Amino acid sequence: MPELDTLIAEPWADYGLLDSGHGRKLERYGRFRFIRPEPQAMWAPAGEDWRADAEFVPGSDEEGGGRWRFDQLVPREGWPVRWEKVRFTASCTPFRHLGFFPDMAPVWTWMRDMAPKSALNLFGYTGVGTLALSAAGADMVHVDASKKSVEAARANAALSGMADRPVRWIVDDASKFVAREVRRGKRYDGIVLDPPKFGRGPEGEVWRLEEGLAPLIGDCRKLLDQDSRFLFLTVYAVRMSALAIGELVSQAFADLPGRVEMGELAVREEARGLLLPTAIWARWRND
């Protein structure tokens, strides 16, 4: 089994992890600053100046998810930000996210450099990864069970000047869609998937990561061949090891050339340069 690797998201013009500690993190998204809960930030923060435009206050077990508390005016419809050639909208969502996952930046770069001619983005959310690959010339299929997320992804494509790029925007249950693509005999150069711990499809389908991940990876393997370039899997917020998902991918891709790697995603804090871990990942690469 290979050693674990860490993919690090460095600060860029429209995003930075300013400080972290005592179970919270202070970030900048464009011209705004936000405080959000972060259980893995168990250390003390670097500084005391945590002025922010808004803070997400988690709810109690009885209340549920929590709410945003705004100290300054933040546009409810969102505001434009940019990562390289991709423009998109950040916004304060009810689930404490801000419309994209900045720790995925090194993944976007790596996938783009693998130069796939066609790629499938499962659980594609607001489409930043889809647009990063599309900007590099890939024909894309973007799948998410949320109609609202797919609409936001299409709006981000228009904002990026890529509304006419060859992207199929699909509202569907990821597992069902992949199973149909297998029956159709489809193939892709690359697949990226970022499944949630729990979710529901557009027709009430129930997704549970521990039950659904292995069959989904098995079907994804059938959409790739010896000339394909990669599969990239990220997993958040579960009691699961990178070694575990690495072995899952290794077994599924044992009959193909290339190699399997695994590790953690992390964001570099601007205040001290320390790394805040955010997710685990595994990938099959054929380069």
mmCIF file of N, CA, C and O in Angstrom, residues 16-79:
data_model
loop_
_atom_site.group_PDB
_atom_site.id
_atom_site.type_symbol
_atom_site.label_atom_id
_atom_site.label_comp_id
_atom_site.label_asym_id
_atom_site.label_seq_id
_atom_site.Cartn_x
_atom_site.Cartn_y
_atom_site.Cartn_z
ATOM 1 N N GLY A 16 -9.175 32.628 0.790
ATOM 2 C CA GLY A 16 -8.087 32.336 1.713
ATOM 3 C C GLY A 16 -8.624 31.914 3.062
ATOM 4 O O GLY A 16 -9.653 32.431 3.531
ATOM 5 N N LEU A 17 -7.954 30.958 3.685
ATOM 6 C CA LEU A 17 -8.212 30.599 5.078
ATOM 7 C C LEU A 17 -7.350 31.533 5.922
ATOM 8 O O LEU A 17 -6.134 31.363 6.009
ATOM 9 N N LEU A 18 -7.964 32.535 6.534
ATOM 10 C CA LEU A 18 -7.216 33.572 7.241
ATOM 11 C C LEU A 18 -6.657 33.077 8.565
ATOM 12 O O LEU A 18 -5.504 33.337 8.915
ATOM 13 N N ASP A 19 -7.477 32.360 9.328
ATOM 14 C CA ASP A 19 -7.068 31.891 10.653
ATOM 15 C C ASP A 19 -7.992 30.742 11.029
ATOM 16 O O ASP A 19 -9.067 30.555 10.440
ATOM 17 N N SER A 20 -7.587 29.959 12.019
ATOM 18 C CA SER A 20 -8.413 28.852 12.471
ATOM 19 C C SER A 20 -8.044 28.487 13.897
ATOM 20 O O SER A 20 -6.917 28.727 14.340
ATOM 21 N N GLY A 21 -8.986 27.898 14.601
ATOM 22 C CA GLY A 21 -8.722 27.452 15.965
ATOM 23 C C GLY A 21 -9.966 27.467 16.827
ATOM 24 O O GLY A 21 -10.970 28.107 16.500
ATOM 25 N N HIS A 22 -9.893 26.698 17.940
ATOM 26 C CA HIS A 22 -11.001 26.598 18.894
ATOM 27 C C HIS A 22 -12.301 26.209 18.192
ATOM 28 O O HIS A 22 -13.383 26.700 18.516
ATOM 29 N N GLY A 23 -12.179 25.285 17.212
ATOM 30 C CA GLY A 23 -13.349 24.744 16.555
ATOM 31 C C GLY A 23 -14.006 25.641 15.523
ATOM 32 O O GLY A 23 -15.148 25.382 15.119
ATOM 33 N N ARG A 24 -13.286 26.687 15.058
ATOM 34 C CA ARG A 24 -13.850 27.583 14.048
ATOM 35 C C ARG A 24 -12.783 27.939 13.019
ATOM 36 O O ARG A 24 -11.596 27.703 13.218
ATOM 37 N N LYS A 25 -13.231 28.529 11.912
ATOM 38 C CA LYS A 25 -12.291 29.016 10.905
ATOM 39 C C LYS A 25 -12.784 30.355 10.365
ATOM 40 O O LYS A 25 -13.995 30.604 10.262
ATOM 41 N N LEU A 26 -11.832 31.212 10.036
ATOM 42 C CA LEU A 26 -12.101 32.538 9.477
ATOM 43 C C LEU A 26 -11.592 32.544 8.047
ATOM 44 O O LEU A 26 -10.402 32.308 7.807
ATOM 45 N N GLU A 27 -12.475 32.813 7.086
ATOM 46 C CA GLU A 27 -12.124 32.732 5.676
ATOM 47 C C GLU A 27 -12.548 33.998 4.942
ATOM 48 O O GLU A 27 -13.481 34.689 5.355
ATOM 49 N N ARG A 28 -11.869 34.237 3.819
ATOM 50 C CA ARG A 28 -12.307 35.297 2.910
ATOM 51 C C ARG A 28 -12.780 34.669 1.609
ATOM 52 O O ARG A 28 -12.125 33.793 1.040
ATOM 53 N N TYR A 29 -13.952 35.068 1.193
ATOM 54 C CA TYR A 29 -14.541 34.664 -0.085
ATOM 55 C C TYR A 29 -14.791 35.933 -0.876
ATOM 56 O O TYR A 29 -15.759 36.656 -0.622
ATOM 57 N N GLY A 30 -13.904 36.238 -1.812
ATOM 58 C CA GLY A 30 -14.010 37.512 -2.492
ATOM 59 C C GLY A 30 -13.776 38.645 -1.504
ATOM 60 O O GLY A 30 -12.821 38.632 -0.731
ATOM 61 N N ARG A 31 -14.670 39.612 -1.480
ATOM 62 C CA ARG A 31 -14.474 40.776 -0.615
ATOM 63 C C ARG A 31 -15.086 40.607 0.775
ATOM 64 O O ARG A 31 -15.054 41.540 1.589
ATOM 65 N N PHE A 32 -15.632 39.425 1.071
ATOM 66 C CA PHE A 32 -16.299 39.199 2.353
ATOM 67 C C PHE A 32 -15.521 38.209 3.218
ATOM 68 O O PHE A 32 -14.785 37.357 2.718
ATOM 69 N N ARG A 33 -15.727 38.330 4.534
ATOM 70 C CA ARG A 33 -15.090 37.448 5.517
ATOM 71 C C ARG A 33 -16.172 36.712 6.298
ATOM 72 O O ARG A 33 -17.177 37.310 6.693
ATOM 73 N N PHE A 34 -15.919 35.416 6.542
ATOM 74 C CA PHE A 34 -16.913 34.580 7.199
ATOM 75 C C PHE A 34 -16.259 33.712 8.276
ATOM 76 O O PHE A 34 -15.108 33.293 8.139
ATOM 77 N N ILE A 35 -17.037 33.429 9.321
ATOM 78 C CA ILE A 35 -16.638 32.482 10.360
ATOM 79 C C ILE A 35 -17.576 31.286 10.270
ATOM 80 O O ILE A 35 -18.795 31.450 10.211
ATOM 81 N N ARG A 36 -16.974 30.093 10.253
ATOM 82 C CA ARG A 36 -17.775 28.872 10.214
ATOM 83 C C ARG A 36 -17.219 27.855 11.196
ATOM 84 O O ARG A 36 -16.029 27.879 11.528
ATOM 85 N N PRO A 37 -18.064 26.929 11.657
ATOM 86 C CA PRO A 37 -17.566 25.866 12.542
ATOM 87 C C PRO A 37 -16.558 24.992 11.823
ATOM 88 O O PRO A 37 -16.683 24.745 10.619
ATOM 89 N N GLU A 38 -15.540 24.513 12.548
ATOM 90 C CA GLU A 38 -14.554 23.600 11.986
ATOM 91 C C GLU A 38 -14.033 22.692 13.100
ATOM 92 O O GLU A 38 -13.087 23.041 13.814
ATOM 93 N N PRO A 39 -14.654 21.523 13.294
ATOM 94 C CA PRO A 39 -14.272 20.642 14.403
ATOM 95 C C PRO A 39 -12.807 20.226 14.395
ATOM 96 O O PRO A 39 -12.240 19.954 15.456
ATOM 97 N N GLN A 40 -12.170 20.169 13.210
ATOM 98 C CA GLN A 40 -10.784 19.712 13.165
ATOM 99 C C GLN A 40 -9.779 20.797 13.564
ATOM 100 O O GLN A 40 -8.596 20.493 13.743
ATOM 101 N N ALA A 41 -10.245 22.027 13.708
ATOM 102 C CA ALA A 41 -9.352 23.101 14.160
ATOM 103 C C ALA A 41 -9.301 23.081 15.687
ATOM 104 O O ALA A 41 -9.860 23.943 16.369
ATOM 105 N N MET A 42 -8.574 22.114 16.228
ATOM 106 C CA MET A 42 -8.538 21.904 17.671
ATOM 107 C C MET A 42 -7.500 22.774 18.374
ATOM 108 O O MET A 42 -7.447 22.830 19.588
ATOM 109 N N TRP A 43 -6.654 23.452 17.615
ATOM 110 C CA TRP A 43 -5.587 24.281 18.160
ATOM 111 C C TRP A 43 -6.108 25.675 18.519
ATOM 112 O O TRP A 43 -7.276 25.998 18.286
ATOM 113 N N ALA A 44 -5.236 26.498 19.035
ATOM 114 C CA ALA A 44 -5.585 27.886 19.318
ATOM 115 C C ALA A 44 -5.402 28.733 18.061
ATOM 116 O O ALA A 44 -4.507 28.473 17.266
ATOM 117 N N PRO A 45 -6.238 29.754 17.861
ATOM 118 C CA PRO A 45 -6.073 30.611 16.689
ATOM 119 C C PRO A 45 -4.815 31.456 16.781
ATOM 120 O O PRO A 45 -4.262 31.665 17.870
ATOM 121 N N ALA A 46 -4.377 31.964 15.637
ATOM 122 C CA ALA A 46 -3.158 32.773 15.611
ATOM 123 C C ALA A 46 -3.390 34.160 16.171
ATOM 124 O O ALA A 46 -2.495 34.742 16.797
ATOM 125 N N GLY A 47 -4.574 34.728 15.941
ATOM 126 C CA GLY A 47 -4.829 36.098 16.363
ATOM 127 C C GLY A 47 -6.192 36.264 16.997
ATOM 128 O O GLY A 47 -6.987 35.328 17.077
ATOM 129 N N GLU A 48 -6.465 37.493 17.412
ATOM 130 C CA GLU A 48 -7.735 37.799 18.067
ATOM 131 C C GLU A 48 -8.680 38.599 17.175
ATOM 132 O O GLU A 48 -9.854 38.750 17.505
ATOM 133 N N ASP A 49 -8.195 39.126 16.062
ATOM 134 C CA ASP A 49 -9.017 39.942 15.178
ATOM 135 C C ASP A 49 -9.807 39.035 14.245
ATOM 136 O O ASP A 49 -9.343 38.681 13.153
ATOM 137 N N TRP A 50 -10.992 38.660 14.687
ATOM 138 C CA TRP A 50 -11.847 37.796 13.891
ATOM 139 C C TRP A 50 -13.094 38.550 13.420
ATOM 140 O O TRP A 50 -14.187 37.999 13.398
ATOM 141 N N ARG A 51 -12.923 39.802 13.058
ATOM 142 C CA ARG A 51 -14.054 40.541 12.503
ATOM 143 C C ARG A 51 -14.485 39.894 11.194
ATOM 144 O O ARG A 51 -13.661 39.579 10.342
ATOM 145 N N ALA A 52 -15.787 39.706 11.046
ATOM 146 C CA ALA A 52 -16.313 39.040 9.853
ATOM 147 C C ALA A 52 -17.630 39.671 9.441
ATOM 148 O O ALA A 52 -18.315 40.311 10.247
ATOM 149 N N ASP A 53 -17.980 39.466 8.191
ATOM 150 C CA ASP A 53 -19.255 39.970 7.691
ATOM 151 C C ASP A 53 -20.421 39.095 8.140
ATOM 152 O O ASP A 53 -21.542 39.575 8.277
ATOM 153 N N ALA A 54 -20.164 37.811 8.359
ATOM 154 C CA ALA A 54 -21.215 36.902 8.802
ATOM 155 C C ALA A 54 -20.576 35.692 9.471
ATOM 156 O O ALA A 54 -19.424 35.353 9.210
ATOM 157 N N GLU A 55 -21.368 35.050 10.332
ATOM 158 C CA GLU A 55 -20.925 33.831 11.005
ATOM 159 C C GLU A 55 -22.050 32.817 10.964
ATOM 160 O O GLU A 55 -23.222 33.160 11.158
ATOM 161 N N PHE A 56 -21.679 31.556 10.695
ATOM 162 C CA PHE A 56 -22.663 30.484 10.756
ATOM 163 C C PHE A 56 -22.689 29.936 12.178
ATOM 164 O O PHE A 56 -21.667 29.459 12.686
ATOM 165 N N VAL A 57 -23.848 30.028 12.788
ATOM 166 C CA VAL A 57 -24.013 29.581 14.173
ATOM 167 C C VAL A 57 -24.705 28.227 14.150
ATOM 168 O O VAL A 57 -25.861 28.122 13.735
ATOM 169 N N PRO A 58 -24.005 27.168 14.558
ATOM 170 C CA PRO A 58 -24.632 25.840 14.524
ATOM 171 C C PRO A 58 -25.756 25.741 15.537
ATOM 172 O O PRO A 58 -25.723 26.357 16.604
ATOM 173 N N GLY A 59 -26.791 24.960 15.192
ATOM 174 C CA GLY A 59 -27.900 24.748 16.101
ATOM 175 C C GLY A 59 -27.608 23.650 17.106
ATOM 176 O O GLY A 59 -26.645 22.887 16.969
ATOM 177 N N SER A 60 -28.436 23.574 18.121
ATOM 178 C CA SER A 60 -28.332 22.478 19.082
ATOM 179 C C SER A 60 -28.872 21.212 18.426
ATOM 180 O O SER A 60 -29.433 21.233 17.327
ATOM 181 N N ASP A 61 -28.720 20.091 19.112
ATOM 182 C CA ASP A 61 -29.242 18.835 18.581
ATOM 183 C C ASP A 61 -30.743 18.920 18.335
ATOM 184 O O ASP A 61 -31.260 18.326 17.397
ATOM 185 N N GLU A 62 -31.445 19.664 19.169
ATOM 186 C CA GLU A 62 -32.894 19.781 19.027
ATOM 187 C C GLU A 62 -33.272 20.702 17.877
ATOM 188 O O GLU A 62 -34.258 20.491 17.190
ATOM 189 N N GLU A 63 -32.455 21.747 17.647
ATOM 190 C CA GLU A 63 -32.811 22.758 16.663
ATOM 191 C C GLU A 63 -32.466 22.341 15.232
ATOM 192 O O GLU A 63 -33.108 22.750 14.280
ATOM 193 N N GLY A 64 -31.420 21.561 15.070
ATOM 194 C CA GLY A 64 -31.017 21.172 13.721
ATOM 195 C C GLY A 64 -29.771 21.898 13.264
ATOM 196 O O GLY A 64 -28.871 22.202 14.037
ATOM 197 N N GLY A 65 -29.744 22.235 11.967
ATOM 198 C CA GLY A 65 -28.506 22.618 11.304
ATOM 199 C C GLY A 65 -27.857 23.909 11.716
ATOM 200 O O GLY A 65 -26.646 24.012 11.721
ATOM 201 N N GLY A 66 -28.624 24.951 12.032
ATOM 202 C CA GLY A 66 -28.027 26.231 12.381
ATOM 203 C C GLY A 66 -28.473 27.338 11.449
ATOM 204 O O GLY A 66 -29.343 27.157 10.587
ATOM 205 N N ARG A 67 -27.831 28.521 11.570
ATOM 206 C CA ARG A 67 -28.259 29.678 10.796
ATOM 207 C C ARG A 67 -27.092 30.636 10.626
ATOM 208 O O ARG A 67 -26.115 30.592 11.367
ATOM 209 N N TRP A 68 -27.205 31.509 9.631
ATOM 210 C CA TRP A 68 -26.235 32.575 9.436
ATOM 211 C C TRP A 68 -26.625 33.788 10.279
ATOM 212 O O TRP A 68 -27.790 34.171 10.321
ATOM 213 N N ARG A 69 -25.637 34.408 10.928
ATOM 214 C CA ARG A 69 -25.822 35.684 11.617
ATOM 215 C C ARG A 69 -24.998 36.731 10.872
ATOM 216 O O ARG A 69 -23.774 36.608 10.757
ATOM 217 N N PHE A 70 -25.666 37.735 10.345
ATOM 218 C CA PHE A 70 -25.004 38.738 9.518
ATOM 219 C C PHE A 70 -24.702 39.992 10.326
ATOM 220 O O PHE A 70 -25.603 40.585 10.923
ATOM 221 N N ASP A 71 -23.429 40.379 10.340
ATOM 222 C CA ASP A 71 -23.013 41.623 10.982
ATOM 223 C C ASP A 71 -22.837 42.755 9.983
ATOM 224 O O ASP A 71 -22.803 43.924 10.361
ATOM 225 N N GLN A 72 -22.695 42.434 8.705
ATOM 226 C CA GLN A 72 -22.591 43.411 7.634
ATOM 227 C C GLN A 72 -23.509 42.965 6.491
ATOM 228 O O GLN A 72 -24.003 41.837 6.472
ATOM 229 N N LEU A 73 -23.718 43.863 5.556
ATOM 230 C CA LEU A 73 -24.587 43.551 4.428
ATOM 231 C C LEU A 73 -23.863 42.615 3.465
ATOM 232 O O LEU A 73 -22.815 42.963 2.917
ATOM 233 N N VAL A 74 -24.421 41.415 3.283
ATOM 234 C CA VAL A 74 -23.890 40.427 2.331
ATOM 235 C C VAL A 74 -24.996 40.113 1.332
ATOM 236 O O VAL A 74 -26.116 39.794 1.734
ATOM 237 N N PRO A 75 -24.743 40.225 0.037
ATOM 238 C CA PRO A 75 -25.806 39.993 -0.950
ATOM 239 C C PRO A 75 -26.405 38.596 -0.827
ATOM 240 O O PRO A 75 -25.692 37.592 -0.935
ATOM 241 N N ARG A 76 -27.701 38.527 -0.604
ATOM 242 C CA ARG A 76 -28.364 37.226 -0.463
ATOM 243 C C ARG A 76 -28.314 36.433 -1.766
ATOM 244 O O ARG A 76 -28.318 35.197 -1.759
ATOM 245 N N GLU A 77 -28.273 37.159 -2.910
ATOM 246 C CA GLU A 77 -28.225 36.465 -4.201
ATOM 247 C C GLU A 77 -26.821 36.008 -4.558
ATOM 248 O O GLU A 77 -26.626 35.322 -5.561
ATOM 249 N N GLY A 78 -25.830 36.349 -3.737
ATOM 250 C CA GLY A 78 -24.454 35.935 -3.971
ATOM 251 C C GLY A 78 -23.623 37.029 -4.613
ATOM 252 O O GLY A 78 -24.110 38.119 -4.915
ATOM 253 N N TRP A 79 -22.359 36.742 -4.825
ATOM 254 C CA TRP A 79 -21.412 37.698 -5.390
ATOM 255 C C TRP A 79 -20.399 36.929 -6.233
ATOM 256 O O TRP A 79 -20.119 35.760 -5.986
#
